[in-house]
GROMACS .gro file of C-alpha atoms in nm:
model
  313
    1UNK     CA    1   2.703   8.248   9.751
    2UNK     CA    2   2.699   8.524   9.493
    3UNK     CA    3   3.041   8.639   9.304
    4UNK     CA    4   3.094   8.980   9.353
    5UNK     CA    5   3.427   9.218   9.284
    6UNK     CA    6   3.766   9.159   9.480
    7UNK     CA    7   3.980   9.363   9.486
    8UNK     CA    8   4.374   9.274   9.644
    9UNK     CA    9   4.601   9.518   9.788
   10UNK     CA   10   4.872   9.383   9.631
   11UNK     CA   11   4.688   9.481   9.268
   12UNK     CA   12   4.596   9.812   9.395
   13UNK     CA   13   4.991   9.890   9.444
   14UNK     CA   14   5.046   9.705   9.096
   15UNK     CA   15   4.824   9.995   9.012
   16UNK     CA   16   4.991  10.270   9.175
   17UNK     CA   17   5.309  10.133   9.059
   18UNK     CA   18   5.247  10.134   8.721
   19UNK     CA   19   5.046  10.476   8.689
   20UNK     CA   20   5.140  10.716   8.997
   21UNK     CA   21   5.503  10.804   9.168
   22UNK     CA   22   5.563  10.742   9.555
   23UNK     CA   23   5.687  11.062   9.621
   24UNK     CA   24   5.661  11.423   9.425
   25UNK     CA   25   5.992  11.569   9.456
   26UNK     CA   26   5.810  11.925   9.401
   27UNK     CA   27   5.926  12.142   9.690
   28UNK     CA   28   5.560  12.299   9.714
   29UNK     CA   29   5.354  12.016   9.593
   30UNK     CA   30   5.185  11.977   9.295
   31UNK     CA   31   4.857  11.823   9.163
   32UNK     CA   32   4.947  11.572   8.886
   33UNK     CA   33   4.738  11.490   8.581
   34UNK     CA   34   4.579  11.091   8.624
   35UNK     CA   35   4.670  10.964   8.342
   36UNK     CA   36   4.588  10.629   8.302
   37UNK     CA   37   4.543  10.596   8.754
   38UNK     CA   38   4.152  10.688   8.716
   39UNK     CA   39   4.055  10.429   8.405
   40UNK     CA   40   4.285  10.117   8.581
   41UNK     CA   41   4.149  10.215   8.928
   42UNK     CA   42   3.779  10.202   8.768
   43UNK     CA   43   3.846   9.881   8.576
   44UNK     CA   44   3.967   9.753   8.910
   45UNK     CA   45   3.692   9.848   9.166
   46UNK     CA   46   3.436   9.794   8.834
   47UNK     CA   47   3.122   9.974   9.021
   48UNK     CA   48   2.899   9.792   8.770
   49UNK     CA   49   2.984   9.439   8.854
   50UNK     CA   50   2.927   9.506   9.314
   51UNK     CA   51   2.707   9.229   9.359
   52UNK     CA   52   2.394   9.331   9.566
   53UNK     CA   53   2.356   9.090   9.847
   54UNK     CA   54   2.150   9.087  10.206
   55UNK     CA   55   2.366   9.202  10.540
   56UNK     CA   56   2.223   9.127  10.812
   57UNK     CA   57   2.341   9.297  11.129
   58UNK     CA   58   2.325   9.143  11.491
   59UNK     CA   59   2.378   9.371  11.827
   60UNK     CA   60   2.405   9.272  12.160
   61UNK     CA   61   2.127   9.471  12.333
   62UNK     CA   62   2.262   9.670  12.644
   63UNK     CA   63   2.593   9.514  12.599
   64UNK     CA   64   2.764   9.798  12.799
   65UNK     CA   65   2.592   9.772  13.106
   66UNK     CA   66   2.672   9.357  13.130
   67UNK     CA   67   2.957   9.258  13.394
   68UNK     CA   68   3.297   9.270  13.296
   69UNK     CA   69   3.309   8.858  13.243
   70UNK     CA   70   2.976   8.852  13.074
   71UNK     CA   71   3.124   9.147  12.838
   72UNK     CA   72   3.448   8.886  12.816
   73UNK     CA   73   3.271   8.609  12.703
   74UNK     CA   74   2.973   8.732  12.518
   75UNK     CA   75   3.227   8.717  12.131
   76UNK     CA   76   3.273   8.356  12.270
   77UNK     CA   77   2.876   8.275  12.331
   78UNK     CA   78   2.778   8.433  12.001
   79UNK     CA   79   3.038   8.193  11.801
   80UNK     CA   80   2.840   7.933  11.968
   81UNK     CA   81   2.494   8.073  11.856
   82UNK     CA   82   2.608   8.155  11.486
   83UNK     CA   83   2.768   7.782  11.435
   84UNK     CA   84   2.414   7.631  11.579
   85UNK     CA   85   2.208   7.881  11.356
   86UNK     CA   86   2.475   7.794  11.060
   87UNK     CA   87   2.413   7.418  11.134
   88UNK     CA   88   2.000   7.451  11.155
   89UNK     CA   89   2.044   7.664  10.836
   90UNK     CA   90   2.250   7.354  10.641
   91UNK     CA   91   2.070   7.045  10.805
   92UNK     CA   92   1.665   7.178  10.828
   93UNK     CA   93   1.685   7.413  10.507
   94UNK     CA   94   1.919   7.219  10.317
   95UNK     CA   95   1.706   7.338   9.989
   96UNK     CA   96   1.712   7.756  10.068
   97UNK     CA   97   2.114   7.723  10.212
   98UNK     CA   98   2.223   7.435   9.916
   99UNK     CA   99   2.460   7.704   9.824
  100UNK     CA  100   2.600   7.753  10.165
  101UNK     CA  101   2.897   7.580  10.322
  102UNK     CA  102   3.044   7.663  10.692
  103UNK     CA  103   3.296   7.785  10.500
  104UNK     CA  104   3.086   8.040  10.331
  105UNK     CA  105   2.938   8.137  10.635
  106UNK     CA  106   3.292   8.209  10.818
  107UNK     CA  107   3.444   8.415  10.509
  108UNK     CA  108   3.068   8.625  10.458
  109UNK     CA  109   3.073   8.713  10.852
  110UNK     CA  110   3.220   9.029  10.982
  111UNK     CA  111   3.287   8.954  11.385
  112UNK     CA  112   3.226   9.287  11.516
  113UNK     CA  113   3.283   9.146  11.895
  114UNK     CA  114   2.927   9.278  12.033
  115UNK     CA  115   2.811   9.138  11.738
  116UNK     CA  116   2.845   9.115  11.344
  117UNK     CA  117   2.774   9.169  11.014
  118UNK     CA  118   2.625   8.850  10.795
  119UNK     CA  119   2.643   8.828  10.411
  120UNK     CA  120   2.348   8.672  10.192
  121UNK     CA  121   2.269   8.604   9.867
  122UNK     CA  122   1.859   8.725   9.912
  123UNK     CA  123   1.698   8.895  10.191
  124UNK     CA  124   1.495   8.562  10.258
  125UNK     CA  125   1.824   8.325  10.329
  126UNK     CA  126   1.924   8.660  10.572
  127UNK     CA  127   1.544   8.618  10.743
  128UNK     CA  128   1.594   8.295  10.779
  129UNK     CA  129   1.935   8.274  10.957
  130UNK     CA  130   1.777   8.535  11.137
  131UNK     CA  131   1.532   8.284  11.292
  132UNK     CA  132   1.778   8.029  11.359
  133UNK     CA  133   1.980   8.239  11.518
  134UNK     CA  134   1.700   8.362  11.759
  135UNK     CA  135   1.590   7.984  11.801
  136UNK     CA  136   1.953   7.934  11.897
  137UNK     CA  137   1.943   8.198  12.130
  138UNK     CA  138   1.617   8.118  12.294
  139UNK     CA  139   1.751   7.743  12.347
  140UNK     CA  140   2.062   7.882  12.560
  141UNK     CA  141   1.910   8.146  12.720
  142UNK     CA  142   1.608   7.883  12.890
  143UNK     CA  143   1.926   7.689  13.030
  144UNK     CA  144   1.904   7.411  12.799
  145UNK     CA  145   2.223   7.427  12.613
  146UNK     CA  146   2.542   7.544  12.787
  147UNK     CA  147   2.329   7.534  13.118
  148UNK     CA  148   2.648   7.661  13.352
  149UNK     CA  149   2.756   7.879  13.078
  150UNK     CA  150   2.432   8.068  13.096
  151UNK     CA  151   2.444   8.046  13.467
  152UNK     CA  152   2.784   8.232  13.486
  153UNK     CA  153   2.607   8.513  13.242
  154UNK     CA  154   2.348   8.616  13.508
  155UNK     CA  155   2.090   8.763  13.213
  156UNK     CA  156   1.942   8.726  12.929
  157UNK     CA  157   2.117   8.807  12.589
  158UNK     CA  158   1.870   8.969  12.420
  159UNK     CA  159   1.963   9.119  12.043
  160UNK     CA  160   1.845   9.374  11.786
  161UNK     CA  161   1.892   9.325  11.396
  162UNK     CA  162   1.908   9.532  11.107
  163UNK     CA  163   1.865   9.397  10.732
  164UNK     CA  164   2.012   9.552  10.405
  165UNK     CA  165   2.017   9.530  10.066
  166UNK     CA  166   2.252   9.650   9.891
  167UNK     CA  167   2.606   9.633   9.692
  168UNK     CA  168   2.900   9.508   9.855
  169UNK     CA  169   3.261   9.376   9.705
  170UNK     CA  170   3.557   9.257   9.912
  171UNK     CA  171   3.893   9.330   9.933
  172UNK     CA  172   4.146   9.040  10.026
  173UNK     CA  173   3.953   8.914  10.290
  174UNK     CA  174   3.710   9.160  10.393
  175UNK     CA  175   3.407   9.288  10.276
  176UNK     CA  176   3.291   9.664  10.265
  177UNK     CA  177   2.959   9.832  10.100
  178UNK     CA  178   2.683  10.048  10.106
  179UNK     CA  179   2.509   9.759  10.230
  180UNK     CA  180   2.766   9.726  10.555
  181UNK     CA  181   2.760  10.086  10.642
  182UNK     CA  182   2.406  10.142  10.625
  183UNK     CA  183   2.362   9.824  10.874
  184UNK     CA  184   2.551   9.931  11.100
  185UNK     CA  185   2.446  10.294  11.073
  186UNK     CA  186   2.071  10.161  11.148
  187UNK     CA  187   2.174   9.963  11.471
  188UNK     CA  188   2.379  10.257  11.582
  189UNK     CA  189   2.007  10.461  11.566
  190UNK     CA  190   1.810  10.177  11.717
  191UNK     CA  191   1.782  10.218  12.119
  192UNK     CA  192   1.532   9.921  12.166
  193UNK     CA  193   1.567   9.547  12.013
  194UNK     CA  194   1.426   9.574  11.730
  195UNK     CA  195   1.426   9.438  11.376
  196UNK     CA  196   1.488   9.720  11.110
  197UNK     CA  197   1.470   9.699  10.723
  198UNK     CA  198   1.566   9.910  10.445
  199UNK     CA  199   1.345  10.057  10.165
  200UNK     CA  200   1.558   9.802   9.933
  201UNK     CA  201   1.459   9.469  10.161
  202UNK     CA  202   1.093   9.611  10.182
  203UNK     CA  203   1.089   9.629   9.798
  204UNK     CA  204   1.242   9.299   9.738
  205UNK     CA  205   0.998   9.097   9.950
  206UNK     CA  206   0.762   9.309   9.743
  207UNK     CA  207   0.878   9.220   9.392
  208UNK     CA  208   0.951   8.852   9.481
  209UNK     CA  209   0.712   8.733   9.731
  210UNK     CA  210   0.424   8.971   9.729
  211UNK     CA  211   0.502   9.147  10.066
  212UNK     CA  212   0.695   8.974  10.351
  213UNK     CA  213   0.322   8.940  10.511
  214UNK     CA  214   0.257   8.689  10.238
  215UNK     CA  215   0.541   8.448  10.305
  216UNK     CA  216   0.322   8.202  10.520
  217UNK     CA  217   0.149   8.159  10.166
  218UNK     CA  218   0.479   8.095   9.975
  219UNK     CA  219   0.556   7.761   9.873
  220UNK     CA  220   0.892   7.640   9.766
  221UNK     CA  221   0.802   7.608   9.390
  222UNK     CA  222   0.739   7.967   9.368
  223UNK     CA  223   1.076   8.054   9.488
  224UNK     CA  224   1.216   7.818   9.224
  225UNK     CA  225   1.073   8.084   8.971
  226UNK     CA  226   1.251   8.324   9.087
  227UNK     CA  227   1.557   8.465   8.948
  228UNK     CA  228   1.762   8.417   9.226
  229UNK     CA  229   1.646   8.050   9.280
  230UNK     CA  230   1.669   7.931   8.936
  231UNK     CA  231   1.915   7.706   8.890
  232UNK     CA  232   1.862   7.545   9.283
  233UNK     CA  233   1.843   7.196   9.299
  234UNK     CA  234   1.416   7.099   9.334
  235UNK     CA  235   1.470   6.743   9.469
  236UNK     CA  236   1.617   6.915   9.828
  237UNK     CA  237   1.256   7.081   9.845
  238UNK     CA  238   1.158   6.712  10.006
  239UNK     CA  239   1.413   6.725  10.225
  240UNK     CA  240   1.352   7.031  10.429
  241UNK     CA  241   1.363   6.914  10.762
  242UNK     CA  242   1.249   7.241  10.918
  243UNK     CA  243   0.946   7.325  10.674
  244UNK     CA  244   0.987   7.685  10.694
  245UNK     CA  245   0.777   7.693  10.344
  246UNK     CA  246   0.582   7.395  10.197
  247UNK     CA  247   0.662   7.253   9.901
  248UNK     CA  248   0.333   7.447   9.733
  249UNK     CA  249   0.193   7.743   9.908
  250UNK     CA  250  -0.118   7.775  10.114
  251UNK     CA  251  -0.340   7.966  10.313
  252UNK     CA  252  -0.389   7.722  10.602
  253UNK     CA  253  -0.345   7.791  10.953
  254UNK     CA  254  -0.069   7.485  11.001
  255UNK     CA  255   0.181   7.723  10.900
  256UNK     CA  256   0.471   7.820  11.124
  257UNK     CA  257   0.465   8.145  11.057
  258UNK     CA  258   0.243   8.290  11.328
  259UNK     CA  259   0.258   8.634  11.279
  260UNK     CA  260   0.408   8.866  11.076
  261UNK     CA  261   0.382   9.294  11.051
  262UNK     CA  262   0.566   9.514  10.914
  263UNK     CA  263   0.558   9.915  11.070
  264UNK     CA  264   0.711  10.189  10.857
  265UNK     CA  265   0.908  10.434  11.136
  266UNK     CA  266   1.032  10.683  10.931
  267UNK     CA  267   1.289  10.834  10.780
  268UNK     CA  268   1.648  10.859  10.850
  269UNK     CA  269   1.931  11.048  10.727
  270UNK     CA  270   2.312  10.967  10.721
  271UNK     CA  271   2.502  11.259  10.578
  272UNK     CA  272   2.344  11.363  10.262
  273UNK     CA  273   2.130  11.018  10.255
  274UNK     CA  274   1.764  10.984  10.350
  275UNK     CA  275   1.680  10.613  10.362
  276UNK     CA  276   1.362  10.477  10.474
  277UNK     CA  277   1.313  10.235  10.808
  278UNK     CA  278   1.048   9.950  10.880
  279UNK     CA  279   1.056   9.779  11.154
  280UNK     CA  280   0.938   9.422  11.135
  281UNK     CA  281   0.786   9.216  11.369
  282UNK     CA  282   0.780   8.812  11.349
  283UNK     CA  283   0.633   8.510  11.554
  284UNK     CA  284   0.771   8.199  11.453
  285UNK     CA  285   0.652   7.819  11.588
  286UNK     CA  286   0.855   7.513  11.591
  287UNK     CA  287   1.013   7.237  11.810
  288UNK     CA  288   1.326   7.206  11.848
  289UNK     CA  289   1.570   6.850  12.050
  290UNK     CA  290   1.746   7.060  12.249
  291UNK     CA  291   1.862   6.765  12.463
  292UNK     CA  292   2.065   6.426  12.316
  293UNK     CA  293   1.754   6.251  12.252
  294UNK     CA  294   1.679   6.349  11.935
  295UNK     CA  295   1.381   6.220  11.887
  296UNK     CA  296   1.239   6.431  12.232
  297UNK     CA  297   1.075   6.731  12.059
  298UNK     CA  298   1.015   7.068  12.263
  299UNK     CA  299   0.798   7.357  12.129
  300UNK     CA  300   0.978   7.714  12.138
  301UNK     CA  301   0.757   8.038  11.998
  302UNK     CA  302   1.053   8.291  11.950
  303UNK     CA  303   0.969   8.682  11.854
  304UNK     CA  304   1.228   8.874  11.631
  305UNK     CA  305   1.148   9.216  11.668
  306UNK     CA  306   0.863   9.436  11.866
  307UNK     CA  307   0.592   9.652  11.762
  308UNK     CA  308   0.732   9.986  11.895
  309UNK     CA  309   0.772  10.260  11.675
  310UNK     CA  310   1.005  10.498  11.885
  311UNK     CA  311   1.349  10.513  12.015
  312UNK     CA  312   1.486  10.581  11.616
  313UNK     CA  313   1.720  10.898  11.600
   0.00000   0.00000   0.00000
């Protein structure tokens, strides 16, 4: 995944150390000069090198008004969800996620116990986690993976998501952002299951693919073009078990992607930022071995998102 700036505490208070005192021994207070604090602190944080990158956000839908033991376990059933989708992502998409290890995945998450916040390099790996991760969920939730588990829930987990693009850097082990807070800030306005989108995911699927409408007719060569895909490896395009894009775009109607709209909603504004909201809408079509015979294929047609345009504060 992409580089971006880190940042350690134990700098920072090299920082402080070297340019600032602990303790003003002023009886009143006073406001010192920065010296040399504001150019090291700058050269340390280094706005110019945050890395842009896609967060995708995932919240349990109603997750208040589940039991007490389905509220208990739901952190436990979504670890089990996000290492299937993380699995699907390596194993059928080997050439979009060839930069991906589970190791990647587990330091670019941010476990948020209802949910969490997931780090990409592009909007389209965060898209298509997305859909793994809904595949995932549509597998346990029609009893055929953790049957008793999903028993013991007594409902359906249903989610909403929220997709951003923008800069993030980390510090020690954590990440933090625009990107992060304006995730979250979208689920926190969302009072349906939706999927939301940013102005800056809108215009990336824009710039790169032509409109997130058009990516049925994207091929995999056409994303080696692109900046971001550059330097991937071309002989995984063959070995895309999953076939979420052929290996040269099309118009057919074999394509998975079933439908796909995209429903501007408005504007909303944090503090002193306005930032625009789409709401997207996708049916996906694939089969799926949920069983131990892999070979036993079973069609699932999963939604991510819903065509209403209310319920946005």
């Amino acid at each position: 995944m992409k580089n971006t700036v880190h940042v350690t505490y134990d700098g920072f208070w090299d920082i402080l150390a070297a340019h600032d005192v602990p303790i003003e021994n002023s009886p009143h207070g006073s406001e010192l000069p920065s010296g040399g604090l504001s150019d090291a602190l700058a050269g340390a944080i280094d706005l110019r090198n945050h890395a842009e990158m896609a967060v995708l956000g995932i919240d349990v839908y109603r997750y208040s008004q589940f039991e007490p033991l389905t509220q208990s376990l739901m952190p436990l059933v979504l670890h089990l969800l996000l290492e299937g989708a993380q699995q699907r992502c390596l194993q059928a998409a080997s050439y979009l996620f060839q930069k991906c290890t589970q190791q990647d995945f587990a330091e670019h998450y941010i476990d948020t116990g209802d949910g969490g916040f997931m780090l990409f390099d592009t909007p389209l790996h965060a898209l298509i986690f997305a859909i793994n991760f809904e595949l995932e969920l549509r597998v346990f939730n029609s009893f055929r993976r953790f049957p008793r588990l999903r028993s013991i829930l007594a409902t359906d987990v249903s989610l909403r998501y929220a997709m951003t693009y923008d800069t993030v850097f980390s510090v020690d082990a954590r990440f933090y952002g625009p990107g992060i807070i304006m995730n979250g800030r979208m689920l926190s306005r969302d009072h349906l299951n939706r999927f939301l989108i940013d102005q800056n995911t809108f215009d990336w699927f824009t710039k790169y693919t032509r409109g997130i409408e058009n990516l049925p007719c994207i091929g995999l060569t056409e994303l080696q073009t692109l900046p971001d895909f550059a330097d991937y490896d071309a002989s995984l395009m063959d070995k895309e078990g999953e076939k979420f894009f052929a290996r040269e775009g099309n118009v057919g109607i074999g394509s998975r992607w079933k439908d796909i709209d995209v429903l501007k909603l408005g504007d909303i504004t944090v503090k002193t930022q306005t930032v625009c909201i789409y709401g997207l809408h996708i049916h996906y079509v694939t089969t799926m071995a949920p069983g131990t015979d892999k070979k036993e294929r079973v069609p699932f047609t999963i939604s991510l998102g819903n065509l209403n345009t209310s319920g946005i504060d």
